[in-house]
Amino acid sequence: MLMYEIDVIKKTKLAKKLGGPPIFHDGFLKKAVFTKERVSLFIEILSDNNPSLNKDTLVTLQLNNVYEIDFTSREHKDNLFIIHDLDIRREDDGLHLRLESARGDVSEFVFESIELCENES
């Protein structure tokens, strides 16, 4: 049975600052930067879904030691896609991040560790 790893997000800088993990539902993936071992996802988290945020907040979700990527997105006006759902689960080969867009596009990343921090203004 696969279990979602909320504790992975709870240990990040932003979650500690907020007192718990933010909700990514209906947020926006603004940009993705891929390097050999790391993927940085620049996400706008909407304050409507996150009472601990005073305003919509840009964050970086950094996936470290990435060894598998399946990224899909169709054209959107100002974003790579609108995040409908973001889930992290642990499997035998590591952590899996699954992003689903409002249009049904699904992207998956397999990686070792994660960090989430608020972008500097």
XYZ file of N, CA and C in Angstrom:
363
model
N 0.837 -1.177 0.000
C 0.000 0.000 0.000
C 0.888 1.248 0.000
N 0.600 2.186 -0.878
C 1.361 3.423 -0.962
C 0.793 4.437 0.023
N 1.680 5.134 0.712
C 1.252 6.148 1.666
C 1.787 7.498 1.225
N 0.964 8.518 1.351
C 1.428 9.856 1.027
C 2.311 10.376 2.148
N 3.370 11.073 1.783
C 4.417 11.493 2.713
C 4.272 12.965 3.081
N 3.246 13.308 3.838
C 3.071 14.674 4.293
C 4.238 15.082 5.185
N 4.803 14.139 5.946
C 5.916 14.454 6.842
C 7.125 14.984 6.085
N 7.298 14.601 4.834
C 8.417 15.092 4.034
C 8.292 16.600 3.854
N 7.095 17.090 3.571
C 6.855 18.525 3.408
C 6.894 19.230 4.765
N 6.392 18.595 5.825
C 6.363 19.216 7.157
C 7.755 19.597 7.646
N 8.778 18.904 7.173
C 10.150 19.148 7.627
C 10.836 20.281 6.875
N 10.185 20.863 5.868
C 10.810 21.912 5.063
C 10.718 23.274 5.755
N 11.554 24.215 5.309
C 11.610 25.555 5.901
C 10.251 26.243 5.901
N 9.563 26.226 4.770
C 8.297 26.945 4.676
C 7.239 26.320 5.573
N 7.154 25.012 5.604
C 6.156 24.353 6.447
C 6.411 24.645 7.916
N 7.672 24.678 8.318
C 7.996 25.015 9.707
C 7.568 26.446 10.013
N 7.793 27.350 9.070
C 7.413 28.751 9.244
C 5.890 28.889 9.355
N 5.155 28.133 8.547
C 3.697 28.217 8.530
C 3.045 27.406 9.646
N 3.802 26.508 10.256
C 3.235 25.644 11.278
C 2.572 24.407 10.699
N 2.829 24.122 9.438
C 2.284 22.941 8.777
C 2.454 23.062 7.272
N 2.187 22.001 6.535
C 2.393 22.043 5.078
C 1.358 22.923 4.394
N 1.773 23.699 3.379
C 0.803 24.486 2.611
C -0.011 23.586 1.695
N -1.112 24.112 1.206
C -1.980 23.391 0.276
C -1.678 23.907 -1.129
N -1.332 23.014 -2.029
C -0.957 23.395 -3.388
C -2.144 23.373 -4.355
N -3.276 22.848 -3.916
C -4.453 22.694 -4.777
C -4.818 24.009 -5.440
N -5.000 23.980 -6.749
C -5.362 25.147 -7.565
C -4.295 26.237 -7.577
N -3.044 25.868 -7.298
C -1.941 26.811 -7.444
C -1.440 26.781 -8.872
N -0.318 27.448 -9.113
C 0.224 27.535 -10.470
C 1.689 27.116 -10.492
N 2.047 26.268 -11.437
C 3.453 25.978 -11.697
C 3.917 27.032 -12.687
N 4.750 27.959 -12.217
C 5.185 29.091 -13.028
C 6.380 28.739 -13.920
N 7.304 27.950 -13.361
C 8.545 27.646 -14.082
C 9.145 26.382 -13.489
N 9.880 25.642 -14.305
C 10.619 24.469 -13.844
C 12.041 24.557 -14.391
N 13.014 24.345 -13.519
C 14.419 24.369 -13.927
C 14.994 22.987 -13.645
N 15.530 22.377 -14.700
C 16.069 21.021 -14.619
C 17.586 21.071 -14.722
N 18.267 20.434 -13.775
C 19.704 20.231 -13.875
C 19.948 18.728 -13.784
N 21.207 18.338 -13.794
C 21.528 16.915 -13.814
C 20.919 16.150 -12.636
N 20.973 16.724 -11.432
C 20.494 16.003 -10.254
C 19.355 16.690 -9.524
N 18.950 17.877 -9.955
C 17.962 18.641 -9.200
C 16.904 19.222 -10.129
N 15.678 19.268 -9.624
C 14.594 19.951 -10.318
C 14.046 20.994 -9.353
N 13.986 22.236 -9.806
C 13.405 23.308 -9.008
C 12.088 23.707 -9.655
N 10.999 23.582 -8.885
C 9.665 23.933 -9.360
C 9.255 25.239 -8.682
N 8.990 26.252 -9.474
C 8.593 27.558 -8.962
C 7.075 27.611 -9.008
N 6.472 27.634 -7.818
C 5.028 27.463 -7.677
C 4.426 28.680 -6.981
N 3.274 29.118 -7.470
C 2.507 30.143 -6.782
C 1.423 29.444 -5.975
N 1.514 29.574 -4.654
C 0.519 28.990 -3.756
C -0.541 30.057 -3.491
N -1.793 29.709 -3.671
C -2.876 30.675 -3.510
C -3.291 30.795 -2.046
N -3.421 32.021 -1.586
C -3.802 32.265 -0.190
C -5.244 31.843 0.082
N -6.082 31.771 -0.952
C -7.483 31.329 -0.783
C -7.558 29.959 -0.114
N -6.614 29.081 -0.456
C -6.595 27.715 0.079
C -5.698 27.563 1.303
N -4.990 28.640 1.666
C -4.001 28.584 2.738
C -4.220 29.722 3.726
N -5.007 29.495 4.758
C -5.319 30.565 5.702
C -4.100 31.169 6.392
N -2.979 30.420 6.468
C -1.785 30.950 7.118
C -0.998 31.906 6.221
N -1.385 32.022 4.943
C -0.727 32.957 4.024
C -1.586 34.204 3.869
N -0.970 35.379 4.006
C -1.695 36.644 3.856
C -1.937 37.007 2.403
N -1.110 36.452 1.507
C -1.210 36.767 0.078
C -0.746 35.554 -0.720
N -1.045 35.556 -2.010
C -0.521 34.507 -2.878
C 1.008 34.542 -2.771
N 1.635 33.384 -2.666
C 3.059 33.311 -2.338
C 3.803 32.450 -3.348
N 4.914 32.983 -3.843
C 5.781 32.212 -4.737
C 6.765 31.410 -3.902
N 6.854 30.120 -4.191
C 7.756 29.230 -3.468
C 8.578 28.418 -4.461
N 9.663 27.882 -3.974
C 10.469 26.949 -4.756
C 10.409 25.598 -4.077
N 9.968 24.611 -4.824
C 9.959 23.224 -4.372
C 11.151 22.569 -5.056
N 12.179 22.250 -4.271
C 13.410 21.709 -4.827
C 13.481 20.218 -4.574
N 13.600 19.453 -5.646
C 13.722 17.999 -5.577
C 15.186 17.652 -5.807
N 15.804 17.001 -4.831
C 17.241 16.705 -4.894
C 17.485 15.262 -5.305
N 18.587 15.070 -6.015
C 18.994 13.747 -6.492
C 17.871 13.085 -7.284
N 17.400 13.802 -8.280
C 16.320 13.309 -9.151
C 16.905 12.287 -10.106
N 16.262 11.124 -10.202
C 16.762 10.125 -11.137
C 15.722 9.629 -12.109
N 14.532 10.210 -12.081
C 13.536 9.884 -13.100
C 12.552 11.034 -13.217
N 12.265 11.420 -14.463
C 11.335 12.527 -14.726
C 10.401 12.122 -15.855
N 9.130 12.395 -15.651
C 8.125 12.263 -16.705
C 7.290 13.538 -16.628
N 7.656 14.535 -17.431
C 7.038 15.861 -17.342
C 6.195 16.138 -18.586
N 4.936 16.511 -18.367
C 4.012 16.791 -19.458
C 3.268 18.081 -19.156
N 3.152 18.945 -20.146
C 2.339 20.147 -19.982
C 1.896 20.639 -21.344
N 0.665 21.097 -21.389
C 0.168 21.772 -22.589
C 0.263 23.265 -22.354
N 0.199 24.019 -23.413
C 0.362 25.468 -23.317
C -0.730 26.101 -22.455
N -0.287 26.963 -21.556
C -1.171 27.781 -20.744
C -0.699 29.217 -20.902
N -1.569 30.154 -20.696
C -1.243 31.553 -20.956
C -0.013 32.030 -20.182
N -0.047 31.945 -18.857
C 1.034 32.507 -18.053
C 1.768 31.492 -17.188
N 1.406 30.219 -17.270
C 1.961 29.205 -16.388
C 2.247 27.931 -17.165
N 3.126 27.083 -16.612
C 3.315 25.773 -17.222
C 2.039 24.962 -17.085
N 1.435 25.003 -15.899
C 0.085 24.488 -15.748
C -0.506 24.877 -14.403
N -1.825 24.751 -14.328
C -2.557 25.006 -13.092
C -2.534 23.711 -12.294
N -2.057 23.782 -11.061
C -1.944 22.580 -10.240
C -3.310 22.225 -9.668
N -3.793 21.082 -10.074
C -5.028 20.560 -9.489
C -4.714 19.734 -8.251
N -3.613 18.979 -8.318
C -3.261 18.107 -7.207
C -1.752 17.898 -7.181
N -1.167 17.867 -5.986
C 0.246 17.581 -5.792
C 0.339 16.553 -4.675
N 0.918 15.410 -4.965
C 1.053 14.335 -3.985
C 2.492 13.842 -3.956
N 2.948 13.482 -2.778
C 4.259 12.856 -2.610
C 4.039 11.529 -1.907
N 4.650 10.487 -2.429
C 4.539 9.177 -1.794
C 5.909 8.507 -1.804
N 6.090 7.583 -0.884
C 7.347 6.834 -0.803
C 7.129 5.453 -1.397
N 8.030 5.069 -2.289
C 8.030 3.722 -2.853
C 9.411 3.127 -2.646
N 9.614 1.910 -3.074
C 10.896 1.230 -2.878
C 12.069 1.991 -3.481
N 11.846 2.672 -4.610
C 12.946 3.354 -5.297
C 13.102 4.810 -4.887
N 12.365 5.308 -3.904
C 12.525 6.682 -3.433
C 11.204 7.412 -3.307
N 11.298 8.722 -3.216
C 10.110 9.565 -3.134
C 9.585 9.857 -4.535
N 8.273 9.878 -4.674
C 7.627 10.175 -5.946
C 6.751 11.397 -5.765
N 6.973 12.415 -6.596
C 6.101 13.587 -6.631
C 5.222 13.458 -7.860
N 3.930 13.584 -7.663
C 2.974 13.507 -8.768
C 2.228 14.830 -8.826
N 2.355 15.525 -9.963
C 1.642 16.774 -10.211
C 0.562 16.509 -11.248
N -0.662 16.909 -10.945
C -1.744 16.795 -11.909
C -2.288 18.188 -12.184
N -2.422 18.524 -13.455
C -2.935 19.846 -13.825
C -4.449 19.822 -13.930
N -5.022 21.011 -13.995
C -6.472 21.143 -14.148
C -6.940 20.523 -15.467
N -6.052 20.422 -16.454
C -6.401 19.832 -17.754
C -6.160 18.327 -17.803
N -5.680 17.769 -16.704
C -5.456 16.327 -16.668
C -4.050 15.888 -17.018
N -3.143 16.833 -17.303
C -1.746 16.467 -17.535
C -1.152 15.975 -16.223
N -0.362 14.911 -16.286
C 0.267 14.362 -15.090
C 1.775 14.329 -15.306
N 2.514 14.833 -14.322
C 3.972 14.782 -14.336
C 4.434 14.081 -13.075
N 5.479 13.271 -13.204
C 6.010 12.554 -12.046
C 7.517 12.721 -11.977
N 8.018 12.793 -10.745
C 9.439 12.917 -10.473
C 9.784 11.892 -9.394
N 10.920 11.215 -9.551
C 11.414 10.282 -8.543
C 12.727 10.878 -8.033
N 12.856 10.976 -6.697
C 13.981 11.706 -6.129
C 14.253 11.222 -4.709
N 15.352 11.745 -4.108
C 15.753 11.326 -2.761
C 15.254 12.244 -1.664
N 15.350 13.566 -1.860
C 14.971 14.486 -0.791
C 14.343 15.738 -1.380
N 13.721 16.533 -0.504
C 12.942 17.675 -0.959
C 13.164 18.852 -0.022
N 13.078 20.058 -0.574
C 13.096 21.282 0.227
C 12.067 22.231 -0.366
N 11.402 22.965 0.494
C 10.383 23.937 0.082
C 10.680 25.228 0.806
N 10.891 26.310 0.060
C 11.159 27.593 0.702
C 10.433 28.699 -0.045
N 10.163 29.768 0.675
C 9.498 30.920 0.093
C 10.512 31.693 -0.720
N 10.103 32.162 -1.910
C 10.985 32.952 -2.741
C 11.135 34.342 -2.160
N 12.313 34.878 -2.252
C 12.561 36.248 -1.792
C 11.908 37.215 -2.777
N 11.297 38.264 -2.250
C 10.623 39.263 -3.108
C 11.613 40.168 -3.757
